[in-house]
Amino acid sequence: MSLHVVVRHAEARDTESLRQLNAMAEVYHDTLQIPHPSFEMWQARMSQPPAGRRQLVGCIDDVVAGHLALTVEQNPRRSHVATFGMSVHPAYRNRGVASALMAEMVNLCDNWLRIERIELTVFVDNAPALAVYRKFGFETEGTGKQYALRNGEYIDAFFMARMKAR
C-alpha cells in the first residue's frame, strides 16, 4: 500500500528520529552502521556534515519513515560523481518511501547538481534494496568479496552505479 510520502531536507529536529531509525536491528543489519548509535554522534552528523553532503528524509504524517544521505565527491576529477546511503523504517517498508527518496535524489543529481554518475554499495542479500535500485536504473558493476562484517560473518556486496541518461 503506497502512502503519501513527503520528501524534505533533514533538519536538526530529525536527529533523534534518525538515531532511533538507525538503532533498529532491521536497519543496521543492511547498512554499515553499528548497534547503539549515540545521540551525540547523530547530532554531529546533522550539525557538522562533511562537504558535499545532503540529507533527505521521507515522512508520512510528519513521522520520519526513511533517510537518504547523498555525498557529492569533492575531488575535482570526480566532482561529477555522488554516492548515497539509504534506510527505511521497517514499519513503512513496501509503502513507497524508498522510491520517493530515490526519485528526489535522482532529480537533484540529474537536474541541479551536475552529477553524471551515482554510485552505491549494497549487500548481495538485500533483495528489496536491489529491486528499488534497479527500478531507478542502477546496474551492478562488480562484487566486493567479504566486503563487511555483519553479525560475526563477512558478507559480499555489489557495487552499483547509474549513469545520467543523455
mmCIF file of N, CA and C in Angstrom, residues 80-143:
data_model
loop_
_atom_site.group_PDB
_atom_site.id
_atom_site.type_symbol
_atom_site.label_atom_id
_atom_site.label_comp_id
_atom_site.label_asym_id
_atom_site.label_seq_id
_atom_site.Cartn_x
_atom_site.Cartn_y
_atom_site.Cartn_z
ATOM 1 N N HIS A 80 31.761 14.920 -10.693
ATOM 2 C CA HIS A 80 30.557 14.509 -11.434
ATOM 3 C C HIS A 80 29.909 13.268 -10.802
ATOM 4 N N VAL A 81 30.449 12.816 -9.660
ATOM 5 C CA VAL A 81 30.023 11.565 -9.026
ATOM 6 C C VAL A 81 29.437 11.856 -7.647
ATOM 7 N N ALA A 82 28.376 11.117 -7.312
ATOM 8 C CA ALA A 82 27.799 11.164 -5.969
ATOM 9 C C ALA A 82 27.601 9.741 -5.477
ATOM 10 N N THR A 83 27.635 9.572 -4.166
ATOM 11 C CA THR A 83 27.334 8.295 -3.534
ATOM 12 C C THR A 83 26.216 8.545 -2.530
ATOM 13 N N PHE A 84 25.545 7.470 -2.126
ATOM 14 C CA PHE A 84 24.487 7.656 -1.145
ATOM 15 C C PHE A 84 24.277 6.397 -0.329
ATOM 16 N N GLY A 85 23.618 6.596 0.799
ATOM 17 C CA GLY A 85 23.158 5.507 1.644
ATOM 18 C C GLY A 85 21.720 5.803 2.027
ATOM 19 N N MET A 86 20.940 4.762 2.213
ATOM 20 C CA MET A 86 19.520 4.958 2.489
ATOM 21 C C MET A 86 19.044 3.928 3.501
ATOM 22 N N SER A 87 18.072 4.317 4.312
ATOM 23 C CA SER A 87 17.427 3.387 5.233
ATOM 24 C C SER A 87 15.947 3.740 5.336
ATOM 25 N N VAL A 88 15.131 2.705 5.530
ATOM 26 C CA VAL A 88 13.682 2.880 5.666
ATOM 27 C C VAL A 88 13.226 2.158 6.926
ATOM 28 N N HIS A 89 12.401 2.821 7.698
ATOM 29 C CA HIS A 89 11.849 2.240 8.924
ATOM 30 C C HIS A 89 11.077 0.973 8.564
ATOM 31 N N PRO A 90 11.306 -0.126 9.277
ATOM 32 C CA PRO A 90 10.623 -1.387 8.947
ATOM 33 C C PRO A 90 9.095 -1.280 8.873
ATOM 34 N N ALA A 91 8.497 -0.437 9.683
ATOM 35 C CA ALA A 91 7.036 -0.295 9.679
ATOM 36 C C ALA A 91 6.517 0.379 8.412
ATOM 37 N N TYR A 92 7.416 1.029 7.660
ATOM 38 C CA TYR A 92 6.995 1.761 6.458
ATOM 39 C C TYR A 92 7.559 1.161 5.172
ATOM 40 N N ARG A 93 8.122 -0.021 5.246
ATOM 41 C CA ARG A 93 8.661 -0.649 4.036
ATOM 42 C C ARG A 93 7.531 -1.097 3.125
ATOM 43 N N ASN A 94 7.820 -1.138 1.832
ATOM 44 C CA ASN A 94 6.849 -1.514 0.791
ATOM 45 C C ASN A 94 5.677 -0.544 0.716
ATOM 46 N N ARG A 95 5.947 0.716 1.050
ATOM 47 C CA ARG A 95 4.893 1.736 1.002
ATOM 48 C C ARG A 95 5.319 2.961 0.197
ATOM 49 N N GLY A 96 6.395 2.834 -0.566
ATOM 50 C CA GLY A 96 6.805 3.920 -1.446
ATOM 51 C C GLY A 96 7.831 4.880 -0.874
ATOM 52 N N VAL A 97 8.292 4.658 0.343
ATOM 53 C CA VAL A 97 9.253 5.574 0.959
ATOM 54 C C VAL A 97 10.580 5.560 0.205
ATOM 55 N N ALA A 98 11.135 4.378 -0.034
ATOM 56 C CA ALA A 98 12.412 4.281 -0.751
ATOM 57 C C ALA A 98 12.303 4.876 -2.142
ATOM 58 N N SER A 99 11.217 4.584 -2.840
ATOM 59 C CA SER A 99 11.048 5.124 -4.196
ATOM 60 C C SER A 99 10.934 6.647 -4.184
ATOM 61 N N ALA A 100 10.239 7.204 -3.194
ATOM 62 C CA ALA A 100 10.112 8.664 -3.111
ATOM 63 C C ALA A 100 11.472 9.305 -2.840
ATOM 64 N N LEU A 101 12.246 8.720 -1.931
ATOM 65 C CA LEU A 101 13.588 9.240 -1.652
ATOM 66 C C LEU A 101 14.484 9.119 -2.877
ATOM 67 N N MET A 102 14.436 7.974 -3.537
ATOM 68 C CA MET A 102 15.261 7.768 -4.735
ATOM 69 C C MET A 102 14.891 8.749 -5.843
ATOM 70 N N ALA A 103 13.602 8.950 -6.070
ATOM 71 C CA ALA A 103 13.152 9.860 -7.131
ATOM 72 C C ALA A 103 13.662 11.274 -6.885
ATOM 73 N N GLU A 104 13.578 11.731 -5.644
ATOM 74 C CA GLU A 104 14.059 13.084 -5.344
ATOM 75 C C GLU A 104 15.576 13.167 -5.441
ATOM 76 N N MET A 105 16.291 12.126 -5.012
ATOM 77 C CA MET A 105 17.745 12.113 -5.118
ATOM 78 C C MET A 105 18.175 12.145 -6.585
ATOM 79 N N VAL A 106 17.536 11.341 -7.422
ATOM 80 C CA VAL A 106 17.871 11.322 -8.854
ATOM 81 C C VAL A 106 17.559 12.683 -9.479
ATOM 82 N N ASN A 107 16.431 13.290 -9.100
ATOM 83 C CA ASN A 107 16.090 14.622 -9.599
ATOM 84 C C ASN A 107 17.171 15.633 -9.219
ATOM 85 N N LEU A 108 17.604 15.624 -7.968
ATOM 86 C CA LEU A 108 18.664 16.541 -7.550
ATOM 87 C C LEU A 108 19.936 16.324 -8.372
ATOM 88 N N CYS A 109 20.343 15.072 -8.494
ATOM 89 C CA CYS A 109 21.580 14.764 -9.218
ATOM 90 C C CYS A 109 21.497 15.139 -10.694
ATOM 91 N N ASP A 110 20.396 14.751 -11.338
ATOM 92 C CA ASP A 110 20.266 14.967 -12.783
ATOM 93 C C ASP A 110 20.018 16.423 -13.160
ATOM 94 N N ASN A 111 19.287 17.158 -12.324
ATOM 95 C CA ASN A 111 18.799 18.469 -12.740
ATOM 96 C C ASN A 111 19.367 19.656 -11.974
ATOM 97 N N TRP A 112 20.074 19.415 -10.870
ATOM 98 C CA TRP A 112 20.515 20.528 -10.044
ATOM 99 C C TRP A 112 21.982 20.465 -9.638
ATOM 100 N N LEU A 113 22.571 19.287 -9.594
ATOM 101 C CA LEU A 113 23.923 19.163 -9.039
ATOM 102 C C LEU A 113 25.002 18.796 -10.061
ATOM 103 N N ARG A 114 24.662 18.684 -11.331
ATOM 104 C CA ARG A 114 25.620 18.306 -12.387
ATOM 105 C C ARG A 114 26.281 16.966 -12.119
ATOM 106 N N ILE A 115 25.507 16.027 -11.592
ATOM 107 C CA ILE A 115 26.023 14.693 -11.317
ATOM 108 C C ILE A 115 25.731 13.796 -12.516
ATOM 109 N N GLU A 116 26.764 13.147 -13.016
ATOM 110 C CA GLU A 116 26.629 12.255 -14.170
ATOM 111 C C GLU A 116 26.581 10.781 -13.750
ATOM 112 N N ARG A 117 27.111 10.490 -12.572
ATOM 113 C CA ARG A 117 27.234 9.110 -12.113
ATOM 114 C C ARG A 117 26.888 9.053 -10.627
ATOM 115 N N ILE A 118 25.964 8.154 -10.274
ATOM 116 C CA ILE A 118 25.611 7.926 -8.872
ATOM 117 C C ILE A 118 26.041 6.506 -8.533
ATOM 118 N N GLU A 119 26.805 6.353 -7.453
ATOM 119 C CA GLU A 119 27.327 5.055 -7.048
ATOM 120 C C GLU A 119 26.729 4.630 -5.716
ATOM 121 N N LEU A 120 26.696 3.316 -5.501
ATOM 122 C CA LEU A 120 26.253 2.783 -4.216
ATOM 123 C C LEU A 120 26.876 1.426 -3.992
ATOM 124 N N THR A 121 26.837 1.007 -2.743
ATOM 125 C CA THR A 121 27.256 -0.334 -2.349
ATOM 126 C C THR A 121 26.099 -0.943 -1.579
ATOM 127 N N VAL A 122 25.763 -2.195 -1.894
ATOM 128 C CA VAL A 122 24.621 -2.856 -1.245
ATOM 129 C C VAL A 122 24.974 -4.314 -0.994
ATOM 130 N N PHE A 123 24.584 -4.829 0.174
ATOM 131 C CA PHE A 123 24.827 -6.239 0.463
ATOM 132 C C PHE A 123 24.077 -7.105 -0.541
ATOM 133 N N VAL A 124 24.711 -8.192 -0.957
ATOM 134 C CA VAL A 124 24.170 -9.039 -2.026
ATOM 135 C C VAL A 124 22.830 -9.678 -1.665
ATOM 136 N N ASP A 125 22.524 -9.798 -0.370
ATOM 137 C CA ASP A 125 21.272 -10.442 0.025
ATOM 138 C C ASP A 125 20.152 -9.455 0.364
ATOM 139 N N ASN A 126 20.345 -8.183 0.049
ATOM 140 C CA ASN A 126 19.331 -7.170 0.333
ATOM 141 C C ASN A 126 18.408 -7.009 -0.882
ATOM 142 N N ALA A 127 17.553 -8.002 -1.090
ATOM 143 C CA ALA A 127 16.685 -8.047 -2.274
ATOM 144 C C ALA A 127 15.782 -6.823 -2.418
ATOM 145 N N PRO A 128 15.145 -6.324 -1.359
ATOM 146 C CA PRO A 128 14.291 -5.136 -1.539
ATOM 147 C C PRO A 128 15.075 -3.914 -2.029
ATOM 148 N N ALA A 129 16.268 -3.696 -1.488
ATOM 149 C CA ALA A 129 17.078 -2.566 -1.932
ATOM 150 C C ALA A 129 17.516 -2.758 -3.380
ATOM 151 N N LEU A 130 17.955 -3.969 -3.719
ATOM 152 C CA LEU A 130 18.367 -4.234 -5.100
ATOM 153 C C LEU A 130 17.226 -3.950 -6.067
ATOM 154 N N ALA A 131 16.009 -4.317 -5.698
ATOM 155 C CA ALA A 131 14.858 -4.088 -6.573
ATOM 156 C C ALA A 131 14.624 -2.597 -6.803
ATOM 157 N N VAL A 132 14.687 -1.799 -5.752
ATOM 158 C CA VAL A 132 14.434 -0.364 -5.929
ATOM 159 C C VAL A 132 15.586 0.297 -6.678
ATOM 160 N N TYR A 133 16.813 -0.131 -6.430
ATOM 161 C CA TYR A 133 17.939 0.459 -7.162
ATOM 162 C C TYR A 133 17.831 0.141 -8.659
ATOM 163 N N ARG A 134 17.500 -1.089 -8.975
ATOM 164 C CA ARG A 134 17.351 -1.459 -10.392
ATOM 165 C C ARG A 134 16.190 -0.703 -11.032
ATOM 166 N N LYS A 135 15.128 -0.475 -10.276
ATOM 167 C CA LYS A 135 13.976 0.297 -10.764
ATOM 168 C C LYS A 135 14.413 1.691 -11.214
ATOM 169 N N PHE A 136 15.422 2.250 -10.558
ATOM 170 C CA PHE A 136 15.904 3.592 -10.891
ATOM 171 C C PHE A 136 17.132 3.573 -11.803
ATOM 172 N N GLY A 137 17.397 2.442 -12.441
ATOM 173 C CA GLY A 137 18.423 2.385 -13.469
ATOM 174 C C GLY A 137 19.825 2.043 -13.007
ATOM 175 N N PHE A 138 19.977 1.597 -11.778
ATOM 176 C CA PHE A 138 21.306 1.204 -11.303
ATOM 177 C C PHE A 138 21.651 -0.183 -11.831
ATOM 178 N N GLU A 139 22.908 -0.350 -12.203
ATOM 179 C CA GLU A 139 23.396 -1.624 -12.709
ATOM 180 C C GLU A 139 24.570 -2.096 -11.853
ATOM 181 N N THR A 140 24.672 -3.408 -11.692
ATOM 182 C CA THR A 140 25.776 -3.993 -10.927
ATOM 183 C C THR A 140 27.045 -3.924 -11.758
ATOM 184 N N GLU A 141 28.097 -3.377 -11.167
ATOM 185 C CA GLU A 141 29.372 -3.269 -11.855
ATOM 186 C C GLU A 141 30.420 -4.237 -11.312
ATOM 187 N N GLY A 142 30.182 -4.766 -10.132
ATOM 188 C CA GLY A 142 31.138 -5.699 -9.556
ATOM 189 C C GLY A 142 30.684 -6.176 -8.188
ATOM 190 N N THR A 143 31.479 -7.081 -7.623
ATOM 191 C CA THR A 143 31.185 -7.647 -6.310
ATOM 192 C C THR A 143 32.410 -7.521 -5.419
#
